[in-house]
């Protein structure tokens, strides 16, 4: 439709504050478009809502886009990543040994997970994302692999928190809160649109549904109110290393 209208890819990129490469990935089916992107393009191409209707058909309940299809690219393109984990160390902060244990010895999958962490220290034309890791305190004492694996992992967690773009906060308490429903990540893109990855008992899904994002925003506020500061979190992690994993 864009070609038929004589609209250049660069024009769409300017309208959506995305790069030409990002537009190309969307058009080639290698990246899922957000609703806000589709609305802008539909309006500019005078598509009378046809692109929006198509997007809605592709995103109906029961036909979720699989997380493996687009989340790594969303993660890499994000300006901000807000992550909550209640059972394991988040993937972007895992050590190779911890990741290998979590993935039950799948070296290929473990290597891919570790490679994704490169976005946190990249020094190319795109700045690394600001990353907030909210981690339930029980994750610190749950054995994954060996005690040595855990000690190395928690030491790495302290080290990664020293990066200027990374904040690590431990969420205290075993009481009831919305975070008990599952882990999630909210990605804010350069155009300020948001996409979330939500883990369920069946699968991980991506969503940019406003109602669902609103729920996650409220959950994040609640979790941060229960979390230690970064300095206090590092102190607690050091204490757990000494008392539990040394």
mmCIF file of C-alpha atoms in Angstrom:
data_model
loop_
_atom_site.group_PDB
_atom_site.id
_atom_site.type_symbol
_atom_site.label_atom_id
_atom_site.label_comp_id
_atom_site.label_asym_id
_atom_site.label_seq_id
_atom_site.Cartn_x
_atom_site.Cartn_y
_atom_site.Cartn_z
ATOM 1 C CA UNK A 1 0.000 0.000 0.000
ATOM 2 C CA UNK A 2 2.854 2.379 0.797
ATOM 3 C CA UNK A 3 4.427 1.817 -2.616
ATOM 4 C CA UNK A 4 1.063 2.191 -4.336
ATOM 5 C CA UNK A 5 0.611 5.574 -2.656
ATOM 6 C CA UNK A 6 4.096 6.651 -3.687
ATOM 7 C CA UNK A 7 5.168 7.143 -0.082
ATOM 8 C CA UNK A 8 8.816 6.530 0.718
ATOM 9 C CA UNK A 9 9.979 4.423 3.621
ATOM 10 C CA UNK A 10 11.919 7.424 4.916
ATOM 11 C CA UNK A 11 8.664 9.393 5.188
ATOM 12 C CA UNK A 12 7.110 6.726 7.409
ATOM 13 C CA UNK A 13 10.286 6.672 9.479
ATOM 14 C CA UNK A 14 10.061 10.428 10.074
ATOM 15 C CA UNK A 15 6.382 10.253 10.999
ATOM 16 C CA UNK A 16 6.938 7.472 13.530
ATOM 17 C CA UNK A 17 10.409 8.521 14.776
ATOM 18 C CA UNK A 18 11.721 5.110 13.789
ATOM 19 C CA UNK A 19 14.681 4.186 11.627
ATOM 20 C CA UNK A 20 14.389 2.981 8.051
ATOM 21 C CA UNK A 21 15.734 -0.387 9.193
ATOM 22 C CA UNK A 22 12.961 -0.693 11.786
ATOM 23 C CA UNK A 23 10.317 0.138 9.177
ATOM 24 C CA UNK A 24 11.820 -2.459 6.857
ATOM 25 C CA UNK A 25 11.625 -5.144 9.553
ATOM 26 C CA UNK A 26 7.951 -4.375 10.127
ATOM 27 C CA UNK A 27 7.135 -4.457 6.410
ATOM 28 C CA UNK A 28 9.015 -7.742 5.987
ATOM 29 C CA UNK A 29 7.199 -9.394 8.879
ATOM 30 C CA UNK A 30 10.287 -9.586 11.087
ATOM 31 C CA UNK A 31 8.938 -7.245 13.725
ATOM 32 C CA UNK A 32 5.425 -6.660 15.045
ATOM 33 C CA UNK A 33 4.008 -3.171 14.663
ATOM 34 C CA UNK A 34 2.500 -1.410 17.661
ATOM 35 C CA UNK A 35 -1.026 -0.040 17.418
ATOM 36 C CA UNK A 36 0.231 3.541 17.594
ATOM 37 C CA UNK A 37 2.500 2.887 14.602
ATOM 38 C CA UNK A 38 -0.374 1.406 12.599
ATOM 39 C CA UNK A 39 -2.659 4.337 13.430
ATOM 40 C CA UNK A 40 -0.077 6.863 12.193
ATOM 41 C CA UNK A 41 0.557 4.954 8.958
ATOM 42 C CA UNK A 42 -3.147 4.319 8.343
ATOM 43 C CA UNK A 43 -3.859 8.039 8.674
ATOM 44 C CA UNK A 44 -0.977 9.140 6.434
ATOM 45 C CA UNK A 45 -1.828 6.617 3.703
ATOM 46 C CA UNK A 46 -5.531 7.527 3.956
ATOM 47 C CA UNK A 47 -6.342 3.851 4.416
ATOM 48 C CA UNK A 48 -9.691 4.604 6.120
ATOM 49 C CA UNK A 49 -8.951 2.247 9.006
ATOM 50 C CA UNK A 50 -8.144 -0.795 6.874
ATOM 51 C CA UNK A 51 -4.647 -1.148 8.332
ATOM 52 C CA UNK A 52 -6.008 -0.782 11.854
ATOM 53 C CA UNK A 53 -8.636 -3.455 11.177
ATOM 54 C CA UNK A 54 -5.947 -5.773 9.825
ATOM 55 C CA UNK A 55 -3.779 -5.170 12.883
ATOM 56 C CA UNK A 56 -6.723 -5.919 15.192
ATOM 57 C CA UNK A 57 -7.491 -9.147 13.319
ATOM 58 C CA UNK A 58 -3.891 -10.272 13.748
ATOM 59 C CA UNK A 59 -3.944 -9.496 17.456
ATOM 60 C CA UNK A 60 -7.275 -10.936 18.523
ATOM 61 C CA UNK A 61 -7.390 -12.954 21.739
ATOM 62 C CA UNK A 62 -6.478 -16.521 21.001
ATOM 63 C CA UNK A 63 -4.027 -15.518 18.277
ATOM 64 C CA UNK A 64 -1.174 -13.937 20.245
ATOM 65 C CA UNK A 65 2.062 -13.115 18.497
ATOM 66 C CA UNK A 66 4.648 -15.549 19.910
ATOM 67 C CA UNK A 67 7.224 -13.898 22.132
ATOM 68 C CA UNK A 68 10.164 -15.442 20.312
ATOM 69 C CA UNK A 69 9.026 -13.707 17.117
ATOM 70 C CA UNK A 70 9.468 -10.117 18.161
ATOM 71 C CA UNK A 71 10.498 -9.536 21.773
ATOM 72 C CA UNK A 72 14.300 -9.628 21.302
ATOM 73 C CA UNK A 73 14.007 -6.891 18.675
ATOM 74 C CA UNK A 74 11.624 -4.832 20.821
ATOM 75 C CA UNK A 75 14.067 -5.236 23.706
ATOM 76 C CA UNK A 76 16.964 -4.061 21.525
ATOM 77 C CA UNK A 77 15.032 -1.051 20.194
ATOM 78 C CA UNK A 78 13.677 0.072 23.573
ATOM 79 C CA UNK A 79 14.734 3.294 25.274
ATOM 80 C CA UNK A 80 13.539 2.086 28.697
ATOM 81 C CA UNK A 81 12.988 -1.431 30.074
ATOM 82 C CA UNK A 82 11.098 -1.937 33.347
ATOM 83 C CA UNK A 83 11.348 -5.543 34.498
ATOM 84 C CA UNK A 84 9.832 -7.477 37.408
ATOM 85 C CA UNK A 85 10.833 -11.056 38.253
ATOM 86 C CA UNK A 86 9.502 -13.127 41.120
ATOM 87 C CA UNK A 87 11.101 -16.532 40.495
ATOM 88 C CA UNK A 88 14.498 -16.177 38.757
ATOM 89 C CA UNK A 89 17.123 -13.558 37.962
ATOM 90 C CA UNK A 90 15.988 -11.620 34.847
ATOM 91 C CA UNK A 91 17.576 -12.792 31.600
ATOM 92 C CA UNK A 92 19.388 -9.503 30.961
ATOM 93 C CA UNK A 93 21.275 -9.962 34.250
ATOM 94 C CA UNK A 94 21.971 -13.705 34.175
ATOM 95 C CA UNK A 95 25.470 -15.185 34.134
ATOM 96 C CA UNK A 96 26.271 -17.933 31.583
ATOM 97 C CA UNK A 97 26.252 -20.623 34.283
ATOM 98 C CA UNK A 98 22.930 -19.459 35.749
ATOM 99 C CA UNK A 99 21.320 -19.213 32.307
ATOM 100 C CA UNK A 100 22.574 -22.686 31.402
ATOM 101 C CA UNK A 101 21.044 -24.108 34.593
ATOM 102 C CA UNK A 102 17.713 -22.337 34.024
ATOM 103 C CA UNK A 103 17.593 -23.596 30.422
ATOM 104 C CA UNK A 104 18.433 -27.145 31.520
ATOM 105 C CA UNK A 105 21.747 -27.356 29.748
ATOM 106 C CA UNK A 106 20.604 -25.929 26.407
ATOM 107 C CA UNK A 107 23.884 -24.238 25.434
ATOM 108 C CA UNK A 108 22.536 -22.689 22.231
ATOM 109 C CA UNK A 109 19.597 -21.042 24.011
ATOM 110 C CA UNK A 110 21.875 -19.939 26.845
ATOM 111 C CA UNK A 111 24.346 -18.316 24.443
ATOM 112 C CA UNK A 112 21.531 -16.428 22.693
ATOM 113 C CA UNK A 113 20.262 -15.129 26.043
ATOM 114 C CA UNK A 114 23.703 -13.908 27.063
ATOM 115 C CA UNK A 115 24.267 -12.251 23.675
ATOM 116 C CA UNK A 116 21.109 -10.175 24.209
ATOM 117 C CA UNK A 117 22.808 -8.509 27.180
ATOM 118 C CA UNK A 118 25.116 -6.641 24.787
ATOM 119 C CA UNK A 119 22.463 -3.922 24.450
ATOM 120 C CA UNK A 120 23.279 -2.750 27.988
ATOM 121 C CA UNK A 121 26.842 -1.727 27.134
ATOM 122 C CA UNK A 122 26.648 -0.908 23.446
ATOM 123 C CA UNK A 123 28.539 2.181 22.356
ATOM 124 C CA UNK A 124 27.311 2.583 18.790
ATOM 125 C CA UNK A 125 25.024 5.338 17.531
ATOM 126 C CA UNK A 126 22.128 4.046 19.641
ATOM 127 C CA UNK A 127 22.354 4.619 23.389
ATOM 128 C CA UNK A 128 21.835 1.602 25.659
ATOM 129 C CA UNK A 129 18.398 1.353 27.262
ATOM 130 C CA UNK A 130 17.734 2.464 30.808
ATOM 131 C CA UNK A 131 17.022 -0.772 32.677
ATOM 132 C CA UNK A 132 15.172 -1.169 35.973
ATOM 133 C CA UNK A 133 15.257 -4.647 37.499
ATOM 134 C CA UNK A 134 12.767 -5.275 40.309
ATOM 135 C CA UNK A 135 13.594 -8.665 41.809
ATOM 136 C CA UNK A 136 11.639 -10.457 44.535
ATOM 137 C CA UNK A 137 13.868 -11.187 47.526
ATOM 138 C CA UNK A 138 13.090 -14.926 47.395
ATOM 139 C CA UNK A 139 14.970 -15.105 44.071
ATOM 140 C CA UNK A 140 18.202 -14.406 45.953
ATOM 141 C CA UNK A 141 17.916 -17.539 48.086
ATOM 142 C CA UNK A 142 16.414 -19.964 45.557
ATOM 143 C CA UNK A 143 19.087 -22.425 44.422
ATOM 144 C CA UNK A 144 19.669 -22.536 40.673
ATOM 145 C CA UNK A 145 22.567 -24.761 39.640
ATOM 146 C CA UNK A 146 25.159 -24.940 42.411
ATOM 147 C CA UNK A 147 25.990 -22.662 45.362
ATOM 148 C CA UNK A 148 28.961 -21.429 43.320
ATOM 149 C CA UNK A 149 26.586 -20.582 40.469
ATOM 150 C CA UNK A 150 24.432 -18.581 42.860
ATOM 151 C CA UNK A 151 27.386 -16.762 44.409
ATOM 152 C CA UNK A 152 28.715 -15.796 40.979
ATOM 153 C CA UNK A 153 25.236 -14.726 39.875
ATOM 154 C CA UNK A 154 24.592 -12.471 42.849
ATOM 155 C CA UNK A 155 28.054 -10.928 42.546
ATOM 156 C CA UNK A 156 27.257 -10.220 38.899
ATOM 157 C CA UNK A 157 23.964 -8.632 39.935
ATOM 158 C CA UNK A 158 25.875 -6.180 42.137
ATOM 159 C CA UNK A 159 28.366 -5.509 39.351
ATOM 160 C CA UNK A 160 25.721 -4.822 36.713
ATOM 161 C CA UNK A 161 23.990 -2.366 39.044
ATOM 162 C CA UNK A 162 27.082 -0.159 38.815
ATOM 163 C CA UNK A 163 26.348 0.565 35.159
ATOM 164 C CA UNK A 164 24.975 4.114 34.792
ATOM 165 C CA UNK A 165 21.904 2.879 32.903
ATOM 166 C CA UNK A 166 21.014 -0.033 35.215
ATOM 167 C CA UNK A 167 19.090 0.030 38.499
ATOM 168 C CA UNK A 168 18.607 -3.098 40.606
ATOM 169 C CA UNK A 169 16.061 -3.064 43.431
ATOM 170 C CA UNK A 170 14.987 -5.946 45.651
ATOM 171 C CA UNK A 171 11.259 -6.191 46.384
ATOM 172 C CA UNK A 172 10.668 -7.135 50.009
ATOM 173 C CA UNK A 173 7.949 -9.099 51.713
ATOM 174 C CA UNK A 174 6.006 -12.276 51.166
ATOM 175 C CA UNK A 175 2.640 -10.546 51.385
ATOM 176 C CA UNK A 176 0.078 -10.342 48.632
ATOM 177 C CA UNK A 177 0.714 -7.936 45.788
ATOM 178 C CA UNK A 178 -0.062 -7.791 42.081
ATOM 179 C CA UNK A 179 3.444 -8.927 41.180
ATOM 180 C CA UNK A 180 2.601 -12.387 42.491
ATOM 181 C CA UNK A 181 0.584 -12.951 39.308
ATOM 182 C CA UNK A 182 3.747 -13.266 37.233
ATOM 183 C CA UNK A 183 6.856 -11.719 35.748
ATOM 184 C CA UNK A 184 6.709 -9.021 33.102
ATOM 185 C CA UNK A 185 8.729 -6.397 31.234
ATOM 186 C CA UNK A 186 7.451 -3.060 29.939
ATOM 187 C CA UNK A 187 9.446 -1.562 27.068
ATOM 188 C CA UNK A 188 9.160 2.129 26.228
ATOM 189 C CA UNK A 189 10.203 2.804 22.653
ATOM 190 C CA UNK A 190 11.832 5.935 21.250
ATOM 191 C CA UNK A 191 8.439 7.142 20.007
ATOM 192 C CA UNK A 192 7.169 6.800 23.632
ATOM 193 C CA UNK A 193 4.888 3.907 22.714
ATOM 194 C CA UNK A 194 4.911 0.954 25.095
ATOM 195 C CA UNK A 195 4.966 -2.793 24.592
ATOM 196 C CA UNK A 196 4.937 -5.397 27.357
ATOM 197 C CA UNK A 197 6.052 -8.990 27.653
ATOM 198 C CA UNK A 198 3.946 -10.907 30.166
ATOM 199 C CA UNK A 199 4.744 -14.414 31.357
ATOM 200 C CA UNK A 200 1.790 -16.741 31.867
ATOM 201 C CA UNK A 201 1.551 -20.367 32.963
ATOM 202 C CA UNK A 202 1.138 -21.360 29.308
ATOM 203 C CA UNK A 203 3.369 -18.985 27.343
ATOM 204 C CA UNK A 204 4.907 -15.554 27.144
ATOM 205 C CA UNK A 205 2.948 -12.952 25.196
ATOM 206 C CA UNK A 206 3.519 -9.414 23.966
ATOM 207 C CA UNK A 207 0.879 -6.728 24.207
ATOM 208 C CA UNK A 208 0.439 -3.014 23.654
ATOM 209 C CA UNK A 209 -3.180 -3.044 24.819
ATOM 210 C CA UNK A 210 -3.751 0.210 26.764
ATOM 211 C CA UNK A 211 -5.853 -1.450 29.468
ATOM 212 C CA UNK A 212 -3.223 -4.119 30.097
ATOM 213 C CA UNK A 213 -0.408 -1.567 30.102
ATOM 214 C CA UNK A 214 -2.354 0.480 32.653
ATOM 215 C CA UNK A 215 -2.569 -2.538 34.964
ATOM 216 C CA UNK A 216 1.171 -3.104 34.656
ATOM 217 C CA UNK A 217 1.864 0.575 35.370
ATOM 218 C CA UNK A 218 -0.107 0.349 38.620
ATOM 219 C CA UNK A 219 1.681 -2.887 39.492
ATOM 220 C CA UNK A 220 5.068 -1.239 38.972
ATOM 221 C CA UNK A 221 4.104 1.619 41.296
ATOM 222 C CA UNK A 222 3.118 -0.896 43.977
ATOM 223 C CA UNK A 223 6.294 -2.946 43.532
ATOM 224 C CA UNK A 224 8.595 0.065 43.695
ATOM 225 C CA UNK A 225 6.901 1.165 46.910
ATOM 226 C CA UNK A 226 7.877 -2.214 48.410
ATOM 227 C CA UNK A 227 11.430 -2.213 47.040
ATOM 228 C CA UNK A 228 14.682 -1.290 48.744
ATOM 229 C CA UNK A 229 16.802 1.482 47.275
ATOM 230 C CA UNK A 230 19.601 0.395 44.962
ATOM 231 C CA UNK A 231 22.195 0.903 47.719
ATOM 232 C CA UNK A 232 20.184 -1.070 50.274
ATOM 233 C CA UNK A 233 19.485 -3.759 47.673
ATOM 234 C CA UNK A 234 23.221 -4.208 47.054
ATOM 235 C CA UNK A 235 23.801 -4.484 50.801
ATOM 236 C CA UNK A 236 21.125 -7.179 51.089
ATOM 237 C CA UNK A 237 22.549 -9.101 48.124
ATOM 238 C CA UNK A 238 26.025 -9.036 49.719
ATOM 239 C CA UNK A 239 24.524 -10.306 52.969
ATOM 240 C CA UNK A 240 22.804 -13.192 51.170
ATOM 241 C CA UNK A 241 26.071 -14.080 49.420
ATOM 242 C CA UNK A 242 27.869 -14.285 52.762
ATOM 243 C CA UNK A 243 25.164 -16.060 54.740
ATOM 244 C CA UNK A 244 23.721 -18.375 52.087
ATOM 245 C CA UNK A 245 26.170 -18.953 49.243
ATOM 246 C CA UNK A 246 29.651 -18.781 50.820
#
